[in-house]
Coordinates of C-alpha atoms and ligand atoms in Angstrom, one line a residue:
X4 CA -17.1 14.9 -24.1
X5 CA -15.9 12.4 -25.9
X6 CA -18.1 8.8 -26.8
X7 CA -19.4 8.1 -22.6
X8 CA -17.6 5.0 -21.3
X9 CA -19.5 5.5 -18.3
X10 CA -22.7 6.7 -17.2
X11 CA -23.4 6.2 -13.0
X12 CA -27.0 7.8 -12.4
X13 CA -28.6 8.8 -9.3
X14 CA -26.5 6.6 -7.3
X15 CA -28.0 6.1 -4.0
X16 CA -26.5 3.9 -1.3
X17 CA -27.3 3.5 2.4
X18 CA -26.0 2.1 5.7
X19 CA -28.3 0.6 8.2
X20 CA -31.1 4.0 6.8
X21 CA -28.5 6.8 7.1
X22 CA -28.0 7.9 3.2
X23 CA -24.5 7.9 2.6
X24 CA -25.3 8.9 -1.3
X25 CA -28.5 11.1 -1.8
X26 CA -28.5 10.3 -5.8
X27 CA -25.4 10.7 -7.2
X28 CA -24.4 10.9 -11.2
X29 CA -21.4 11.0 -13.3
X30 CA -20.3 10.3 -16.5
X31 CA -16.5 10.1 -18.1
X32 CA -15.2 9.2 -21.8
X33 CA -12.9 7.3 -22.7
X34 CA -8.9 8.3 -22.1
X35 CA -10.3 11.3 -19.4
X36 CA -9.3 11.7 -16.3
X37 CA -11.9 12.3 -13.5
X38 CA -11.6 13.9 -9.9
X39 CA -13.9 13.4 -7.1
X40 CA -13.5 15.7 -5.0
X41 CA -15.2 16.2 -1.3
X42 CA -14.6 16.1 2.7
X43 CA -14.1 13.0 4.6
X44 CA -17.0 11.2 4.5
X45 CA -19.0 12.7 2.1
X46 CA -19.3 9.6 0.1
X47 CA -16.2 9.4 -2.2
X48 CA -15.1 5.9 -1.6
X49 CA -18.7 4.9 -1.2
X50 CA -19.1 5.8 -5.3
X51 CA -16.4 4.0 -5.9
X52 CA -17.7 0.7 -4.0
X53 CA -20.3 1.2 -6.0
X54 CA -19.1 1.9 -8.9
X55 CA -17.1 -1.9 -8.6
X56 CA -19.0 -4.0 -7.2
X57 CA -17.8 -4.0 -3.7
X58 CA -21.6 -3.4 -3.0
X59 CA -23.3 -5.5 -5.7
X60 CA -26.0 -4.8 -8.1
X61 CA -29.3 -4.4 -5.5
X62 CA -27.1 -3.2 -2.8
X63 CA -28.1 0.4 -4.3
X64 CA -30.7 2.4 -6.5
X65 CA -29.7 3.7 -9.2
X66 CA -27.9 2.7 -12.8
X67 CA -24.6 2.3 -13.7
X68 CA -23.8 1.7 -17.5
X69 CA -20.1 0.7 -19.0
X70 CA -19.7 1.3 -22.7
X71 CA -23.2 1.4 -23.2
X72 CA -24.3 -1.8 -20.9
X73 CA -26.0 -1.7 -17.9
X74 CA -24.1 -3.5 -15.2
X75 CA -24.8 -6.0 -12.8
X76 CA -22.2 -6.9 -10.8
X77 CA -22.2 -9.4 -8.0
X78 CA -18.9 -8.6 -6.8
X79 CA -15.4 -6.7 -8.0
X80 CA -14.4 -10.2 -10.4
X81 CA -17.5 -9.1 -12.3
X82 CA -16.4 -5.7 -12.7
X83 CA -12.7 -6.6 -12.9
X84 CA -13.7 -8.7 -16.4
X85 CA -15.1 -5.6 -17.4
X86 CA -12.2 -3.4 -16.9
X87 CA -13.0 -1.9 -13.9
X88 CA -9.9 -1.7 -11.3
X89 CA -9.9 0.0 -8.0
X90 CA -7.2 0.9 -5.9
X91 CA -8.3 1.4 -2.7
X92 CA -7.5 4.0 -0.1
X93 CA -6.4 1.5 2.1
X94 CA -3.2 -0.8 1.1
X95 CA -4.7 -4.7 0.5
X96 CA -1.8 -6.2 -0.7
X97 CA -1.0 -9.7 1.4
X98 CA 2.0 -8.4 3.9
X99 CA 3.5 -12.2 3.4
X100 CA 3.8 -13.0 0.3
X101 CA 6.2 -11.5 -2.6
X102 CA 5.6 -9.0 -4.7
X103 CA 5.2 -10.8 -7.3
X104 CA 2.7 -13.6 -5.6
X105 CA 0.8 -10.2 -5.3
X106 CA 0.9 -8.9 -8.6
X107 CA -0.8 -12.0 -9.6
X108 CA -2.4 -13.0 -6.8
X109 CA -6.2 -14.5 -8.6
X110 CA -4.5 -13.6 -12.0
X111 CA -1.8 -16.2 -11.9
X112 CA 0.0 -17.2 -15.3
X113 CA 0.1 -20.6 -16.5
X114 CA -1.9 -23.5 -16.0
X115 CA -3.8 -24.9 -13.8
X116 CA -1.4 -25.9 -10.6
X117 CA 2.0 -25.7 -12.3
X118 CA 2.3 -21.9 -12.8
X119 CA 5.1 -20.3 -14.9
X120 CA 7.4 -19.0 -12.3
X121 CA 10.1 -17.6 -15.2
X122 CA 7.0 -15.8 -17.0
X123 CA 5.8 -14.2 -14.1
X124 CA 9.2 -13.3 -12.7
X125 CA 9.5 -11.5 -16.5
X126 CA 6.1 -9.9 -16.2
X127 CA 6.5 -8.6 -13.0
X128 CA 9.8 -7.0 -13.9
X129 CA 7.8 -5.5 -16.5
X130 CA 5.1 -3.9 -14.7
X131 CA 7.8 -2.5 -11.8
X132 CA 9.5 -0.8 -14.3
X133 CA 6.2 0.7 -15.9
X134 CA 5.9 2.2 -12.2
X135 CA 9.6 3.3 -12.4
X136 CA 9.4 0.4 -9.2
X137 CA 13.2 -0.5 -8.7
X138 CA 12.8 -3.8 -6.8
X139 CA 13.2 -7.5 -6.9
X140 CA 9.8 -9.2 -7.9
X141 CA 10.5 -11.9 -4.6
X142 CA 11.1 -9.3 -2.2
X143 CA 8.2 -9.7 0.6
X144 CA 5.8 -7.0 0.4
X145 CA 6.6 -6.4 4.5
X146 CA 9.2 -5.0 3.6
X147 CA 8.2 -2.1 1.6
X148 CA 7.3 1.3 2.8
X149 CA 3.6 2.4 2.3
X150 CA 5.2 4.1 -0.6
X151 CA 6.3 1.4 -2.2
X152 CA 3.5 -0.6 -1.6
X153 CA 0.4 1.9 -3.3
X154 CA 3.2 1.8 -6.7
X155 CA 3.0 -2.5 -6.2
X156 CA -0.5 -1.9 -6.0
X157 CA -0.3 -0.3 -9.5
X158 CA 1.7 -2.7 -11.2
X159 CA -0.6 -5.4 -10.0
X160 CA -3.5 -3.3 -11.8
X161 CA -2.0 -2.8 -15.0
X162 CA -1.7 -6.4 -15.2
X163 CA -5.2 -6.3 -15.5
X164 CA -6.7 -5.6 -18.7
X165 CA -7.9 -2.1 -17.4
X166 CA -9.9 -0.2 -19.3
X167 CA -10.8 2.4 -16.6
X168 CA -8.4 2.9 -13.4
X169 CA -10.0 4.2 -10.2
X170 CA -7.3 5.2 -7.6
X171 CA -8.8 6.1 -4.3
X172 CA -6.4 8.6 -2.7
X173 CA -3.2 7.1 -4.2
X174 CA -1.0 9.8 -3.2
X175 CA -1.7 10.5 0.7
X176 CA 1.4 8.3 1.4
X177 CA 3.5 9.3 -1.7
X178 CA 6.5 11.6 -1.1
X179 CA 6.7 14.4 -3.7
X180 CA 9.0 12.3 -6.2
X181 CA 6.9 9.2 -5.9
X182 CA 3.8 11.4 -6.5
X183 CA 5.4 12.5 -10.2
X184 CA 5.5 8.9 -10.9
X185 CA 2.6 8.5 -10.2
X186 CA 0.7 11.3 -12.0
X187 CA 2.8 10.1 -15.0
X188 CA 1.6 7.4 -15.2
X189 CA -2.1 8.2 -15.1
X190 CA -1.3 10.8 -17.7
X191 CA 0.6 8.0 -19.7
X192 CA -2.5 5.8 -19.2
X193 CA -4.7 8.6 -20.5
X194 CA -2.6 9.0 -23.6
X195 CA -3.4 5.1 -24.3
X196 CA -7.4 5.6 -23.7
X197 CA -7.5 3.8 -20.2
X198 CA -10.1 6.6 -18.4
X199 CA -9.2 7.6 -14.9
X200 CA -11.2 8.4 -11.9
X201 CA -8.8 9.6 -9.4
X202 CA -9.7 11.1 -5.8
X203 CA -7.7 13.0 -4.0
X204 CA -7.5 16.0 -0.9
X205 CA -4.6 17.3 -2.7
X206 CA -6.4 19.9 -4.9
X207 CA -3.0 20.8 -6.9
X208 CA -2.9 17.2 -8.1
X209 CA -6.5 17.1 -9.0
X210 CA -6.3 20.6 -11.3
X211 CA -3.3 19.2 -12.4
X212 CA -4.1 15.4 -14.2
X213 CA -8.1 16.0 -14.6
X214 CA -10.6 16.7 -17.3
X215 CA -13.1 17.0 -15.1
X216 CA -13.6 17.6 -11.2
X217 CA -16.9 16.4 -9.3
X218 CA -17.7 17.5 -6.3
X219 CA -19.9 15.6 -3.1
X220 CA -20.7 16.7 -0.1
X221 CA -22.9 15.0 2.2
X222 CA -23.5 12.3 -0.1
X223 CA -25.1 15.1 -2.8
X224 CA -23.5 15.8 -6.0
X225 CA -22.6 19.5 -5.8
X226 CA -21.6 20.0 -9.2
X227 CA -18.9 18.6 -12.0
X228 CA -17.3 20.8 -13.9
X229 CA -14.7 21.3 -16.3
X230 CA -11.1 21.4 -14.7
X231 CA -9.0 24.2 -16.4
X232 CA -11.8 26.4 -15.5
X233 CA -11.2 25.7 -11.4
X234 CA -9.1 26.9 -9.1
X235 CA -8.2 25.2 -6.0
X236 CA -10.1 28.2 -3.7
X237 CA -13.6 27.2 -6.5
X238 CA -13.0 23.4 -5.0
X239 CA -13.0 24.1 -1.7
X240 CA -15.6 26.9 -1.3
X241 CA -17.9 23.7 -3.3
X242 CA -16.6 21.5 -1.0
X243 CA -16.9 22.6 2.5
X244 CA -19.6 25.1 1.3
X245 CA -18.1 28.5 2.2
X246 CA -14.9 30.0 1.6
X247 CA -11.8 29.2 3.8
X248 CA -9.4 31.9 4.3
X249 CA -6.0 30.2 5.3
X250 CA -4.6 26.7 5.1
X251 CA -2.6 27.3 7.9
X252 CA -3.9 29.5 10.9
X253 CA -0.4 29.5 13.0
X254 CA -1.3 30.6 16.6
X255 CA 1.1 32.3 19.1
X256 CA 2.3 30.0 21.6
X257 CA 5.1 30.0 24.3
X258 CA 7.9 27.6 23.9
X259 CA 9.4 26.7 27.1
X260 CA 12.8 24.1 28.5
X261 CA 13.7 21.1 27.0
X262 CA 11.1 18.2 27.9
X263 CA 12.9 15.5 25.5
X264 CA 16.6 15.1 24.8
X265 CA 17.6 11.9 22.4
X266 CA 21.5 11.2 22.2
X267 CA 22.8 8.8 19.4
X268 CA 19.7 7.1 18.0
X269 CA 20.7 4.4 16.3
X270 CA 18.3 1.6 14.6
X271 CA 19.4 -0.9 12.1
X272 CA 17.3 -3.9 10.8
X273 CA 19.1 -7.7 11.2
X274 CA 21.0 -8.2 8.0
X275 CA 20.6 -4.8 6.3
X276 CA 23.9 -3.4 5.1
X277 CA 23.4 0.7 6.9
X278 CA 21.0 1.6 9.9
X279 CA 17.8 3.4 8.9
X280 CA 18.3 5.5 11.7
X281 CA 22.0 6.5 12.4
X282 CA 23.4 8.4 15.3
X283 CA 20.4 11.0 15.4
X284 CA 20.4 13.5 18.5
X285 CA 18.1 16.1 19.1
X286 CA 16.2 18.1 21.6
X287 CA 12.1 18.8 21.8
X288 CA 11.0 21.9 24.0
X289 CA 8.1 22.3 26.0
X290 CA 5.2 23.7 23.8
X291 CA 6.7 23.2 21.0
X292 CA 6.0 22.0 17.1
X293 CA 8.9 20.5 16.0
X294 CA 8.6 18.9 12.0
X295 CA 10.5 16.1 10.6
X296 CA 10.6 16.5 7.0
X297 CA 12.6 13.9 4.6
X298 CA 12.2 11.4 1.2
X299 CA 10.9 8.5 2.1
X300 CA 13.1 5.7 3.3
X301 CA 14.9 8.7 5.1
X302 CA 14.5 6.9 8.8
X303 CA 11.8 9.6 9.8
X304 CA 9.0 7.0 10.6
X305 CA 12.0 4.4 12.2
X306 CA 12.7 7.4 14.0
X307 CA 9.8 7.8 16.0
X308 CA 9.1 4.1 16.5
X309 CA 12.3 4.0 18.3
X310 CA 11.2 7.1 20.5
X311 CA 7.6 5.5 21.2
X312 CA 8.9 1.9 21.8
X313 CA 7.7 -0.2 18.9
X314 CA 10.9 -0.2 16.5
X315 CA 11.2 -4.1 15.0
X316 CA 15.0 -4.5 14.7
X317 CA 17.5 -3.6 16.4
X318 CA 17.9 0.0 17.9
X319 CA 19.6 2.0 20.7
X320 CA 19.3 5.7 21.9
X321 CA 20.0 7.7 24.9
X322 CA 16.4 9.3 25.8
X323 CA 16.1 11.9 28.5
X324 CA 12.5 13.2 29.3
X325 CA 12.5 16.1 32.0
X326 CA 16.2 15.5 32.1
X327 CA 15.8 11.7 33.5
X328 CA 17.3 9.2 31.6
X329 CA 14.4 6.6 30.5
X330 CA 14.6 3.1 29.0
X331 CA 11.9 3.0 26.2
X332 CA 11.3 -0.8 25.2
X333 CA 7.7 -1.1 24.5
X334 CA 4.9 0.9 23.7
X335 CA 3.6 0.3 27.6
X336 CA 6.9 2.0 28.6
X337 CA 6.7 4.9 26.4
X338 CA 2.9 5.5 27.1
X339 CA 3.8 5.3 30.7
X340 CA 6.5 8.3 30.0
X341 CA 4.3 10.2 28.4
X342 CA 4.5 9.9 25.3
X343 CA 1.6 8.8 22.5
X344 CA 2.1 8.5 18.8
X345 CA -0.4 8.6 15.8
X346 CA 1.4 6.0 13.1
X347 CA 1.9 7.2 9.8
X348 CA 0.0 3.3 8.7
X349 CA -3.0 3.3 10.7
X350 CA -4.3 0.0 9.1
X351 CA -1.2 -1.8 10.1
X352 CA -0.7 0.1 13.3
X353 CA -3.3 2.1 14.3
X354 CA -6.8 0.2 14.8
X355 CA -8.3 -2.8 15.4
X356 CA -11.0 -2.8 12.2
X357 CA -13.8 -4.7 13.8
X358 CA -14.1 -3.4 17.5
X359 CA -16.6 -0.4 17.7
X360 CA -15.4 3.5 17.2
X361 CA -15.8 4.2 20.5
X362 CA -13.9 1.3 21.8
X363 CA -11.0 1.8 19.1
X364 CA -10.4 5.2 21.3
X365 CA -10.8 3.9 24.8
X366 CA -8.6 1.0 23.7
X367 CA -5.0 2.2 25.4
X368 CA -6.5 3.8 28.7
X369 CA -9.1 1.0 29.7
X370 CA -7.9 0.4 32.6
X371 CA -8.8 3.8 34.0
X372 CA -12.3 2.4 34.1
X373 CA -12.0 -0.7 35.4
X374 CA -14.2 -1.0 38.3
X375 CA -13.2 -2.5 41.8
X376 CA -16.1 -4.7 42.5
X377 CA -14.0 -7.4 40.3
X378 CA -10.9 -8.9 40.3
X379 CA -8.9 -8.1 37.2
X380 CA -9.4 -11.1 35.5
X381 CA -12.6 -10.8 35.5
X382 CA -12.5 -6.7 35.7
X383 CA -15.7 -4.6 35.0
X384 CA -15.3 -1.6 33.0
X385 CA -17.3 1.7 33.9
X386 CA -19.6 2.4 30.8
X387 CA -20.9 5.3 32.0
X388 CA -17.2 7.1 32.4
X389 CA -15.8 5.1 29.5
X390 CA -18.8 6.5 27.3
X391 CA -18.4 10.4 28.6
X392 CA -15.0 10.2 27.3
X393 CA -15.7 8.7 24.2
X394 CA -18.4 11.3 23.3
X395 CA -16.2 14.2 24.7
X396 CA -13.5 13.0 22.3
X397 CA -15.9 12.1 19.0
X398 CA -17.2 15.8 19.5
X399 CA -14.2 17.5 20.3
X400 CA -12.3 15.7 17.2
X401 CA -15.5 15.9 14.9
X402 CA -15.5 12.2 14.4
X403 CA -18.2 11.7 11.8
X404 CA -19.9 8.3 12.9
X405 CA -23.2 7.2 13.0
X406 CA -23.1 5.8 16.4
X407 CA -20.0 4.6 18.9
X408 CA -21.0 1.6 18.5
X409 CA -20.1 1.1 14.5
X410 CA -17.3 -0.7 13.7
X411 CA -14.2 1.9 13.0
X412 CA -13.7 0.0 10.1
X413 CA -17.0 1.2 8.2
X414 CA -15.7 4.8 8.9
X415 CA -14.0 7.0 5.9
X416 CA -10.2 6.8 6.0
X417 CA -9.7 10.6 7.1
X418 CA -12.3 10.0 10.2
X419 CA -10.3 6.8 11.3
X420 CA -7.1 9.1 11.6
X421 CA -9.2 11.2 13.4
X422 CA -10.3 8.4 16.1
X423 CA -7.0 7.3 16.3
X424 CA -5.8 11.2 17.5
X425 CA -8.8 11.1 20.0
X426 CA -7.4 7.8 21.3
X427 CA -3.9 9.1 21.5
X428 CA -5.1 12.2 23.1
X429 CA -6.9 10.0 25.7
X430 CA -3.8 9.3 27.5
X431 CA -2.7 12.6 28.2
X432 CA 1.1 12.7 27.1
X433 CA 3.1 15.1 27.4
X434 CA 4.7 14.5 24.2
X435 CA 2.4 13.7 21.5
X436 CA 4.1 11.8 18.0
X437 CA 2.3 12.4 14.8
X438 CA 3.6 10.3 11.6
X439 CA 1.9 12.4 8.7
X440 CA -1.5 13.3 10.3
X441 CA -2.9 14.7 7.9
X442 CA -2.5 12.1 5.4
X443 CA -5.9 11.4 3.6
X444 CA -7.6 14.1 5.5
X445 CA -9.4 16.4 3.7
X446 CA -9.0 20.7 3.8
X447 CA -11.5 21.3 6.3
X448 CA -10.2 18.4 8.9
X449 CA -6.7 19.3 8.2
X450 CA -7.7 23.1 9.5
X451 CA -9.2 21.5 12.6
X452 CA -6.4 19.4 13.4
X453 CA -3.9 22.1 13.1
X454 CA -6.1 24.7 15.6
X455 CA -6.3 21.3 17.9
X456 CA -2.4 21.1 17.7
X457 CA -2.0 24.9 18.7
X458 CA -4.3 24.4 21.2
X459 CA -2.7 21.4 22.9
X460 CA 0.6 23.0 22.8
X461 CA -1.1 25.9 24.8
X462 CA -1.7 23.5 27.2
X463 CA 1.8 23.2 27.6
X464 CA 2.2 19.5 25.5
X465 CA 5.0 19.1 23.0
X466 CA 4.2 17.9 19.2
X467 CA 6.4 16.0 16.8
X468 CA 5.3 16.0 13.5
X469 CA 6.6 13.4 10.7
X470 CA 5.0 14.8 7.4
X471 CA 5.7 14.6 3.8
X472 CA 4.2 17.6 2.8
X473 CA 6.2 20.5 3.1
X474 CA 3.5 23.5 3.4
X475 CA 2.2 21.7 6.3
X476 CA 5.5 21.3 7.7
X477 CA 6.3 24.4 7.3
X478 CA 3.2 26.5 7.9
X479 CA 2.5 24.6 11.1
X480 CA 5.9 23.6 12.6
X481 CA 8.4 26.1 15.0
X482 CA 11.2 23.9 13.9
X483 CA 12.2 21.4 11.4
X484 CA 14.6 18.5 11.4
X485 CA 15.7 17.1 7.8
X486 CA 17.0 13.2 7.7
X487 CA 18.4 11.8 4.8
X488 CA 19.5 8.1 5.0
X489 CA 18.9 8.0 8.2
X490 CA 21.0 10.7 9.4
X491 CA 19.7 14.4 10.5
X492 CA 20.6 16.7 7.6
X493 CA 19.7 19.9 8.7
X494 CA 17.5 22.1 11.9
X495 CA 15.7 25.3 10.6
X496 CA 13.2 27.8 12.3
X497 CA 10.3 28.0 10.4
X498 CA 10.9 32.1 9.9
X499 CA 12.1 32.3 6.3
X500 CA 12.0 28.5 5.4
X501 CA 11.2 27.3 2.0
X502 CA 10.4 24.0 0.0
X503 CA 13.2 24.4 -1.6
X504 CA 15.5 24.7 1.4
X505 CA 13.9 21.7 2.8
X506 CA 14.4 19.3 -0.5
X507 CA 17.9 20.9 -0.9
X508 CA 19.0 19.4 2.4
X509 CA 16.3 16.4 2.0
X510 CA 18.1 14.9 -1.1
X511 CA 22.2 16.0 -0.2
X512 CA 24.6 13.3 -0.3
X513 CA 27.7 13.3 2.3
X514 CA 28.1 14.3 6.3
Ligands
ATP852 N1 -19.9 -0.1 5.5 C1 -20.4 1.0 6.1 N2 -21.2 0.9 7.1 C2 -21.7 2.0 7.7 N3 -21.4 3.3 7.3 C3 -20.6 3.4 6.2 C4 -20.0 2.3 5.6 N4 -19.2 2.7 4.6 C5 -19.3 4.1 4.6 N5 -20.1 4.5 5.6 C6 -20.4 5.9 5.9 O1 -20.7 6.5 4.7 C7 -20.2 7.9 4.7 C8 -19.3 8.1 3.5 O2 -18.1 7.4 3.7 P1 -17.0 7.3 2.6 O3 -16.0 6.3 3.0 O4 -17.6 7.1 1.2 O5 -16.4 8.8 2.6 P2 -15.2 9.5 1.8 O6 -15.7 10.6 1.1 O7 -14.4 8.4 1.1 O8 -14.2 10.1 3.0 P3 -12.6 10.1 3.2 O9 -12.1 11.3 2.4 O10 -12.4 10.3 4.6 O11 -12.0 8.8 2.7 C9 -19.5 8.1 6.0 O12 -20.4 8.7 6.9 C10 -19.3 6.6 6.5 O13 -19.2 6.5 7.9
MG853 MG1 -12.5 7.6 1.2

């Protein structure tokens, strides 16, 4: 190793006396690259709050040294000075402002009130290209995809003066192309002697950019070892603590009529010069898996928020469900017709931070426990029933939470996705939308959630899945859709499909 740049030892951090790190050390020189690798909620991001001062010096036993000096932060400025920078796993960039207003957001150029709006208009031209980011600096961050937004979140770092970057799953919303960027960058970053701790559930990516991989689980330091000796299969077995056979355990399952027919989807934004969904018609069968692959920006997420009710411009589409013709306006509408979706941004979309786990998946079907000893203004819920279902649903999804009652936002990123599935599943649809499920979940959820899609299809529901990650769509789907600029590309059965087909038709100009 070269000179240590950091030195973390025997981390230990706990919430309300349940030890979410049991002791934890690591160590990284300058210019490396480091992976932490583990399941969801084994302690990951914890570290890495840790590590920069999200929970300050005191919060936790144990030392952490930077270039030699111990540290004692009271809060991420202190680290920040330090060149510490975390990226976190979930987006934290202000929605209303510009770009550039968040690229220097606390960092501002110039003095005192009067900043220097030409400088930082240059600057932030600057560090867009450096992320290969072709935008305007004044465009409003709204209006970026998640995509977009984690390589915003970049620029905004390098204008720090950072001397180690930590991104905390920067990839789970990246699309294959965006990901290259990325991982370019970092190795770019490397080459100039910024360090790197990077984690990440996609174990190619980790084998591929790190010196070193560590391993947690259950808040214990497995082991850190040397990457070019691993293989992904080494990861995993350390990981989840035994050796996992397949990625993708495809199940047998009987596909029966259509249940959904759309007709000439069409969604277009006020102002924007082509539709980001345009003239899209397609069927969905009972029991059936049906993947939408496509680039980012191709109109897959617009897509489904036209089908579930909750698209924000303009939009028009014939929908048939069990061969009636339904209106779809709202997401009251579309929940009433059956159908649920999981969104692809479950900050934005998915949760309300602050209200309790259990009430977080309860949240759309209240009403079936409202009691009739009040009125409705006043209405009285039915704990007992309200709290079966939540247990039922916590156990049969594997929700790792200390209690119901915890906030959802103090749960890891991939068991949040994971409430927000049991919540979904709560209402019973016939037709369930996922927008990239499996996005930040780790290899052992990912396995659950697929045998829970087989099994739900059993039943007799119908799945769409949105994902950006073509093994998964096609190891799990029974068909695949491919949009590009909005329009549907291509329909394949899974039998004999390939990446390459897929990004062949994902990326083709013309009809
Ligand atoms: N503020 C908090 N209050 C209570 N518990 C917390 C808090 N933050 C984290 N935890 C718990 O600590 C454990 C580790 O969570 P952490 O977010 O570090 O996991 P992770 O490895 O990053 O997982 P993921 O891959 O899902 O992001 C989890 O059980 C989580 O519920
Ligand atoms: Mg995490």
């Amino acid at each position: 190793m070269k000179q240590p740049l950091l030195d973390m030892r025997d981390i230990v951090k706990s919430f309300s006396g349940v030890r979410a790190l049991n002791g934890v050390s690591i160590t990284l020189g300058e210019g490396e690259v480091l992976s932490v690798c583990g399941e969801n909620g084994s302690g990951k991001s914890t570290l890495m709050k840790v590590l920069s001062g999200v929970w300050p010096y005191g919060s936790y036993e144990g030392e952490i040294y930077f270039q030699g000096e111990l540290i004692q932060a009271s809060g991420i400025r202190d680290t920040e000075a330090l060149g510490i920078v975390i990226i976190h796993q979930e987006l934290a960039l202000v929605q209303e402002l510009s770009v550039m207003d968040n690229i220097f957001l606390g960092n501002e150029i110039g003095s005192f009130a009067r900043l220097n709006d030409e400088a930082m208009h240059h600057r932030a031209s600057e560090l867009l290209g450096r992320v290969k980011l072709n935008i305007q600096p004044d465009m409003l961050v709204r209006e970026l995809g998640v995509g977009q937004q984690q390589l915003v979140e970049i620029a905004k770092a390098l204008n720090k003066n950072v001397k180690l970057l930590i991104l905390d799953e920067p990839t789970s919303s990246l699309t294959s192309a965006d990901i290259r960027i990325l991982l370019d960058i970092v190795s770019e970053l490397r080459d100039q002697g910024i360090a790197c701790i990077y984690i990440s559930h996609k174990l190619d990516e980790v084998l591929a950019l790190s010196d070193w991989v560590a391993v947690i689980r259950d808040g214990d330091h497995i082991a850190t070892k040397v990457a070019a000796e691993l293989t992904q299969h080494d990861i995993i077995a350390m990981m989840v603590g035994r050796q996992l056979e397949e990625l993708f355990p495809r199940e047998d399952h009987e596909i029966g009529e259509v249940v959904l027919r759309v007709n000439n989807a069409t969604a277009i934004q006020a102002g924007a010069s082509r539709p980001q969904v345009d003239n899209v018609s397609f069927d969905l069968h009972r029991g059936e898996i049906l993947g939408i692959a496509g680039l980012i920006g191709s109109g897959r997420t617009e897509l489904m928020q036209c089908l579930y009710g909750c698209y924000d411009g303009q939009y028009q589409a014939t929908v048939e469900l069990d061969g009636q013709s339904k209106q779809i306006r709202t997401q009251r509408s579309a929940l009433a017709a059956g159908i649920a979706m999981v969104p692809e941004d479950r900050k934005r979309h998915g949760i309300v931070p602050i209200m309790s786990v259990g009430r977080n998946i309860t949240l759309s079907v209240l009403d079936n426990y409202k009691t009739n000893h009040f009125s409705s203004v006043f209405g009285g819920v039915d704990e007992d029933k309200e709290y079966q279902d939540i247990e039922e649903y916590i156990a049969r999804l594997k929700v790792k939470t200390a209690s119901p009652e915890l906030a959802i936002k103090h749960l890891s990123g991939g068991n949040q996705q994971k409430a927000i599935i049991a919540k979904c599943l709560l209402t019973h649809p016939k037709i369930l939308i996922l927008d990239e499920p499996t996005r930040g979940i780790d290899v052992g959820a990912k396995y659950e959630i697929y045998k829970l899609m087989y099994s739900l299809v059993k039943e007799g529901m119908s799945i769409i899945m949105v994902s950006s990650e073509l093994p998964e769509v096609i190891g799990i789907s029974d068909r695949v859709l491919v949009m590009h600029e909005g329009k549907l590309k291509g329909e394949f059965d899974h039998q004999g499909l390939t990446q390459e087909i897929i990004m062949n038709c994902a990326i083709k100009e013309g009809a």
